[in-house]
């Protein structure tokens, strides 16, 4: 048999790794500037956490979870997203007694049984940020600015911030009545999913992508026009901060998160051409979730951005990440005594921070030099038998030019100083 990576998963090879490191380090750097601390949570959780925390009427819970029973009979699920676990950890570790809000970030591997396509995988990675314990719209602004500044620092261009408010328990129920009343006569014209959403999760009617439903959506009442005073004020403050931050905001009344514990602010970042199906990231306020998961009522907001999606956009825009350290020195030799000296020399170079490879497998000198070339090192150190007898090694600059003859200690000094 020849094995292949499972459908919807990907290998990241060393030549790709520079993109991952670039994105992760930029995210870490900016997270620190905004005072976010790292949290790492388990890859699987009790299934019940996601049933409650993601919500029973979502696509994730209805169709996409990797759920299994372990040998002890536990009902477990590979995490489909990061927020539920982080909120669980906030409650479990009594983080409500720390200075609020608690600002957390995490790099999470996520699993969703979805139809794989460009930018959509069954195993994927998110950078997740959550600010738990504060209602002030300043926190919404900070969190969105953090995400935006990371995209900017990566060099991405042409993005827009899609922004909406979905109200709260004060204003949303009356709006949902209005929305249902509007949709009722239109039900025969909309898709089966929407007919179901009408019953279970009417807010989600607004983000249906099916063509036959678009006319109904276009005429639907907008929650933005029916916010209560508190939600309207929160939204206005947020928009003012974002305007000061020079972030191009597009109000998008169709942007929703269809669960009761999502409140007020919702947002996504879209690339220039593609729109919702290819959002780079998104998030929102979830002032009801901590209580839903058994904590005291606690306001919170978060986002997630897909690392694979960010990398696709970097490539599409021709942005190259900084190169990762690669071997700079290759040590070639002939004979057993020289081989032993080569191993020792390599060890000294590595201890001085110089990435170094030693020839292996008893190849001819020609073959060794060919390999040094193929590896793209800057220097080849040749340890020959007669040089060894004279107490010197040869330094060959691979870009061309004169070889140098130096004592091994002097060679180490020179290469450690940059060659
Ligand atoms: P969500 O948790 O669905 O709001 O997704 C947040 C971000 O994660 C999206 O904007 C994408 O960048 C990324 N994402 C979500 N689902 C997938 C997937 N199946 N494959 C790759 N990236 C994904």
XYZ file of C-alpha atoms and ligand atoms in Angstrom:
442
model
C 0.000 0.000 0.000
C 0.977 3.605 -0.528
C -0.411 5.865 2.147
C -1.543 9.430 1.526
C -2.469 12.203 3.919
C -6.213 11.943 4.677
C -8.593 13.959 2.481
C -8.786 17.556 3.632
C -5.429 17.497 5.457
C -2.091 18.892 4.326
C 1.599 18.390 4.953
C 3.645 21.527 5.474
C 7.082 20.881 3.991
C 10.208 22.781 5.088
C 10.055 25.169 2.114
C 6.508 26.145 3.200
C 7.392 26.512 6.861
C 8.702 30.065 6.428
C 5.132 31.242 5.732
C 3.867 29.621 8.916
C 6.645 31.063 11.051
C 6.115 34.515 9.514
C 2.392 34.492 10.295
C 2.806 33.005 13.765
C 5.634 35.319 14.800
C 3.848 38.397 13.513
C 0.720 37.362 15.404
C 2.706 36.729 18.599
C 4.534 40.013 18.304
C 1.310 42.003 17.956
C -0.535 39.965 20.591
C 2.193 40.956 23.050
C 1.879 44.624 22.069
C -1.832 44.453 22.952
C -1.207 42.588 26.220
C -2.600 39.215 25.152
C -1.134 36.144 26.883
C -0.871 32.705 25.346
C -3.153 29.846 26.360
C -2.947 26.266 25.106
C -5.908 23.974 25.530
C -6.460 20.300 24.630
C -7.069 19.172 21.061
C -10.172 17.267 22.150
C -12.876 18.096 24.663
C -16.032 16.521 25.955
C -18.546 16.639 23.108
C -21.053 18.419 25.329
C -18.811 21.491 25.486
C -19.212 22.095 21.759
C -22.917 21.199 21.722
C -23.457 24.022 24.202
C -20.614 26.319 23.249
C -20.887 26.263 19.456
C -24.606 25.583 19.409
C -26.857 22.725 18.300
C -28.320 24.517 15.282
C -24.987 25.386 13.637
C -23.480 23.596 10.629
C -20.486 22.740 12.772
C -22.500 20.782 15.315
C -25.076 19.431 12.872
C -22.691 18.122 10.239
C -19.019 18.716 10.810
C -17.744 17.442 14.154
C -15.206 14.658 14.526
C -16.848 12.930 17.462
C -15.688 9.630 18.911
C -15.943 7.427 21.943
C -12.631 6.562 23.593
C -11.743 3.245 25.171
C -13.098 4.399 28.517
C -16.470 5.258 26.983
C -15.910 9.043 27.037
C -17.800 11.079 24.413
C -15.138 13.300 22.890
C -14.810 15.655 19.935
C -11.757 17.039 18.125
C -12.137 20.762 18.556
C -13.861 22.465 15.615
C -12.930 25.966 16.884
C -11.097 27.589 19.761
C -13.505 29.751 21.715
C -15.413 27.075 23.633
C -12.224 25.557 25.076
C -10.810 28.935 26.070
C -14.029 29.929 27.810
C -14.089 26.533 29.531
C -10.546 27.169 30.753
C -11.474 30.692 31.912
C -14.237 29.237 34.073
C -12.339 26.132 35.199
C -9.328 28.135 36.399
C -11.298 30.897 38.083
C -9.854 33.557 35.791
C -12.726 35.858 36.758
C -10.618 36.760 39.813
C -7.792 38.108 37.625
C -7.763 41.704 36.375
C -10.519 41.917 33.735
C -10.653 41.590 30.861
C -8.440 38.522 30.573
C -6.788 38.800 27.162
C -5.828 35.447 25.672
C -4.518 34.140 22.384
C -3.956 30.634 21.117
C -2.839 28.806 18.001
C -5.346 26.035 17.579
C -5.598 23.063 15.257
C -9.256 22.668 14.268
C -11.184 19.800 12.720
C -14.361 20.062 10.676
C -15.820 17.412 8.411
C -16.410 19.813 5.538
C -16.155 19.414 1.753
C -12.497 20.151 1.039
C -11.748 22.899 -1.488
C -9.321 25.778 -1.888
C -8.971 27.432 1.529
C -11.279 24.910 3.189
C -9.838 21.838 4.853
C -10.839 19.203 7.365
C -7.831 19.925 9.520
C -6.843 23.574 9.629
C -5.224 26.081 11.946
C -6.473 29.238 13.543
C -4.990 32.065 15.484
C -7.583 32.785 18.107
C -7.827 35.841 20.397
C -10.363 36.341 23.163
C -10.910 39.196 25.627
C -13.104 37.922 28.443
C -14.678 40.015 31.207
C -15.383 43.471 29.802
C -18.265 45.108 27.942
C -16.569 48.400 27.027
C -16.612 48.946 23.213
C -12.994 50.045 23.553
C -12.205 46.330 23.930
C -14.081 45.520 20.716
C -12.019 48.187 18.980
C -8.729 46.924 20.426
C -9.432 43.360 19.405
C -10.362 44.324 15.849
C -7.352 46.636 15.600
C -5.081 43.818 16.743
C -6.333 41.583 13.929
C -6.119 44.387 11.402
C -2.600 45.427 12.385
C -1.414 41.842 12.007
C -2.759 41.656 8.457
C -1.109 45.014 7.779
C 2.215 43.931 9.278
C 2.121 40.857 7.035
C 1.788 43.225 4.082
C -1.724 42.182 2.966
C -3.541 44.779 0.891
C -7.064 45.395 -0.318
C -8.848 43.894 2.691
C -12.133 45.213 4.076
C -13.602 44.957 7.520
C -17.229 43.813 7.346
C -19.004 45.059 10.458
C -22.446 44.608 11.951
C -24.266 44.603 15.273
C -26.736 41.834 15.994
C -28.178 43.441 19.123
C -28.821 41.718 22.415
C -31.617 40.202 24.486
C -33.205 43.657 24.748
C -33.646 44.367 21.060
C -33.206 41.102 19.192
C -36.417 39.258 20.165
C -38.632 42.019 18.761
C -36.484 42.165 15.633
C -36.755 38.406 15.132
C -40.544 38.722 15.311
C -40.354 41.380 12.637
C -38.058 39.210 10.528
C -40.344 36.184 10.846
C -43.380 38.268 9.932
C -41.517 39.534 6.869
C -40.450 36.032 5.804
C -43.716 34.233 6.442
C -45.352 35.036 3.098
C -41.998 34.475 1.320
C -41.383 30.973 2.678
C -42.509 29.212 -0.534
C -39.793 31.141 -2.439
C -36.786 30.299 -0.224
C -34.613 27.182 0.011
C -35.225 24.230 2.310
C -32.411 25.313 4.637
C -34.053 28.710 5.020
C -37.429 27.137 5.706
C -35.731 25.258 8.518
C -33.863 28.351 9.741
C -37.157 30.220 9.867
C -38.118 27.823 12.653
C -34.812 27.161 14.431
C -32.530 30.121 13.868
C -34.149 32.994 11.933
C -31.112 35.317 12.114
C -29.263 32.834 9.879
C -31.822 33.506 7.131
C -29.775 36.612 6.407
C -26.541 34.844 5.509
C -27.987 32.213 3.161
C -25.849 31.980 0.012
C -28.470 30.289 -2.208
C -29.447 32.424 -5.227
C -33.234 31.946 -4.847
C -33.064 33.416 -1.319
C -31.267 36.625 -2.238
C -34.380 38.617 -3.140
C -35.925 37.862 0.249
C -32.705 38.888 2.010
C -32.434 42.137 0.068
C -35.815 43.329 1.309
C -35.509 42.077 4.878
C -35.680 44.515 7.802
C -32.227 45.381 9.192
C -31.393 44.759 12.805
C -29.139 47.815 12.640
C -32.296 49.922 12.281
C -33.860 48.357 15.374
C -31.046 48.303 17.946
C -31.891 49.296 21.514
C -30.200 52.399 22.909
C -27.409 50.457 24.641
C -26.511 48.451 21.518
C -26.716 51.506 19.278
C -24.424 53.451 21.592
C -21.948 50.572 21.780
C -21.884 50.318 18.006
C -21.433 54.058 17.488
C -18.502 54.150 19.921
C -16.851 51.187 18.205
C -17.226 52.792 14.792
C -15.633 55.990 16.047
C -12.571 54.127 17.374
C -12.217 52.214 14.105
C -12.497 55.413 12.096
C -9.669 56.905 14.183
C -7.628 53.770 13.494
C -8.066 54.321 9.770
C -9.609 50.907 9.208
C -11.860 50.716 6.119
C -15.190 49.553 7.534
C -18.081 48.310 5.414
C -21.347 48.089 7.303
C -22.824 44.721 6.430
C -26.315 44.171 7.836
C -26.304 40.578 6.539
C -23.340 39.534 8.638
C -24.653 37.412 11.528
C -23.772 34.791 14.058
C -26.869 32.810 14.642
C -26.742 31.949 18.322
C -28.386 33.573 21.297
C -25.165 34.101 23.181
C -23.655 36.175 20.394
C -24.425 39.833 20.996
C -23.702 43.236 19.544
C -20.491 43.363 17.498
C -19.846 40.881 14.671
C -17.150 41.266 12.014
C -15.249 39.503 9.261
C -12.250 40.474 7.187
C -12.643 39.817 3.477
C -10.059 39.837 0.714
C -10.643 42.289 -2.135
C -12.316 39.996 -4.665
C -13.710 36.928 -3.073
C -16.171 37.750 -0.267
C -17.700 35.720 2.499
C -16.740 32.218 1.359
C -13.100 33.107 1.733
C -13.080 35.331 4.831
C -9.608 35.607 6.297
C -10.961 35.896 9.771
C -13.933 36.864 11.824
C -15.388 37.114 15.254
C -17.722 38.897 17.528
C -19.067 39.535 20.978
C -20.509 36.634 22.929
C -21.792 38.186 26.133
C -23.974 35.143 26.860
C -21.471 32.326 26.347
C -19.646 32.252 29.685
C -22.967 31.842 31.505
C -24.096 29.277 28.916
C -21.038 27.211 29.831
C -21.691 27.432 33.553
C -19.764 30.560 34.574
C -21.152 33.776 36.014
C -22.596 36.128 33.395
C -19.488 37.664 31.795
C -19.181 39.744 28.621
C -16.529 38.714 26.108
C -15.392 39.103 22.527
C -13.046 37.176 20.254
C -11.879 36.408 16.739
C -10.234 33.628 14.802
C -8.239 33.882 11.607
C -7.324 30.862 9.515
C -3.569 30.500 9.030
C -3.943 28.587 5.746
C -6.232 31.335 4.399
C -3.751 34.033 5.384
C -0.947 32.143 3.645
C -3.055 31.715 0.483
C -3.549 35.471 0.439
C 0.148 36.170 1.043
C 0.987 33.994 -1.954
C -1.736 35.517 -4.120
C -0.281 38.951 -3.365
C 3.296 37.835 -4.007
C 4.441 38.469 -0.431
C 7.473 36.368 0.485
C 8.168 35.595 4.145
C 11.622 36.179 5.647
C 13.845 33.170 4.946
C 14.329 30.655 7.747
C 17.863 29.798 8.862
C 19.409 27.321 6.420
C 22.751 25.463 6.571
C 25.553 27.940 5.918
C 28.528 25.626 6.116
C 29.174 22.174 4.667
C 32.152 20.138 5.796
C 33.749 17.854 3.228
C 36.640 15.482 3.971
C 38.596 12.490 2.780
C 39.678 9.624 5.020
C 38.723 8.346 8.442
C 40.940 10.697 10.529
C 39.636 13.706 8.617
C 36.084 12.475 9.106
C 36.560 12.490 12.873
C 38.008 16.003 12.738
C 35.048 17.072 10.582
C 32.499 15.857 13.159
C 34.373 17.755 15.879
C 34.637 20.914 13.784
C 30.914 20.815 12.959
C 30.109 20.507 16.655
C 32.191 23.591 17.437
C 30.548 25.598 14.658
C 27.056 24.639 15.820
C 27.929 25.598 19.386
C 28.894 29.000 18.017
C 25.506 29.251 16.297
C 26.582 28.409 12.745
C 24.143 26.035 10.951
C 26.467 23.304 9.671
C 26.181 20.010 7.793
C 28.815 17.287 7.551
C 29.199 15.035 4.517
C 28.006 11.475 5.111
C 28.283 8.091 3.452
C 31.849 8.022 2.123
C 31.203 9.958 -1.106
C 34.003 11.151 -3.385
C 35.229 14.741 -2.896
C 33.569 15.698 -6.190
C 30.240 14.287 -5.015
C 30.593 16.078 -1.677
C 31.201 19.422 -3.370
C 28.274 18.820 -5.669
C 26.065 18.243 -2.647
C 27.368 21.413 -0.974
C 26.360 23.293 -4.114
C 22.910 21.734 -4.221
C 22.339 22.618 -0.570
C 23.172 26.256 -1.269
C 25.640 26.756 1.594
C 27.855 29.840 1.649
C 31.025 27.985 2.644
C 32.479 24.534 2.262
C 35.199 23.558 4.696
C 37.485 20.915 3.195
C 39.311 18.743 5.705
C 41.942 16.873 3.662
C 44.471 14.385 4.938
C 47.588 16.403 4.149
C 45.933 19.635 5.390
C 45.112 17.769 8.573
C 48.748 16.769 8.879
C 49.706 20.464 8.511
C 47.077 21.516 11.103
C 44.901 23.519 8.681
C 41.569 23.318 6.857
C 40.455 24.931 3.608
C 37.544 27.390 3.451
C 35.940 27.519 0.000
C 33.523 30.392 -0.633
C 30.765 28.787 -2.721
C 29.960 32.018 -4.506
C 33.436 31.740 -6.054
C 36.792 33.306 -5.193
C 39.988 32.182 -3.506
C 39.955 29.386 -0.951
C 41.534 30.260 2.417
C 43.749 28.052 4.514
C 43.255 28.468 8.264
C 43.843 26.570 11.485
C 40.541 24.904 12.581
C 40.117 27.304 15.542
C 40.638 30.306 13.267
C 38.182 28.829 10.759
C 35.545 28.524 13.499
C 36.146 32.147 14.567
C 35.882 33.397 11.047
C 32.713 31.480 10.172
C 31.099 32.403 13.513
C 31.828 36.045 12.698
C 29.916 35.673 9.451
C 32.503 34.244 7.088
P -15.060 30.437 11.924
O -14.552 29.770 13.175
O -15.910 29.527 11.082
O -15.647 31.795 12.172
O -13.775 30.668 11.023
C -12.797 31.614 11.326
C -11.714 31.550 10.286
O -11.120 30.256 10.277
C -12.227 31.719 8.862
O -12.296 33.066 8.521
C -11.166 31.008 8.064
O -10.025 31.844 7.888
C -10.787 29.876 8.961
N -11.502 28.634 8.603
C -12.743 28.247 8.986
N -13.052 27.047 8.505
C -11.985 26.629 7.778
C -11.681 25.439 7.023
N -12.530 24.431 6.926
N -10.465 25.370 6.423
C -9.575 26.393 6.526
N -9.809 27.513 7.215
C -10.994 27.636 7.841
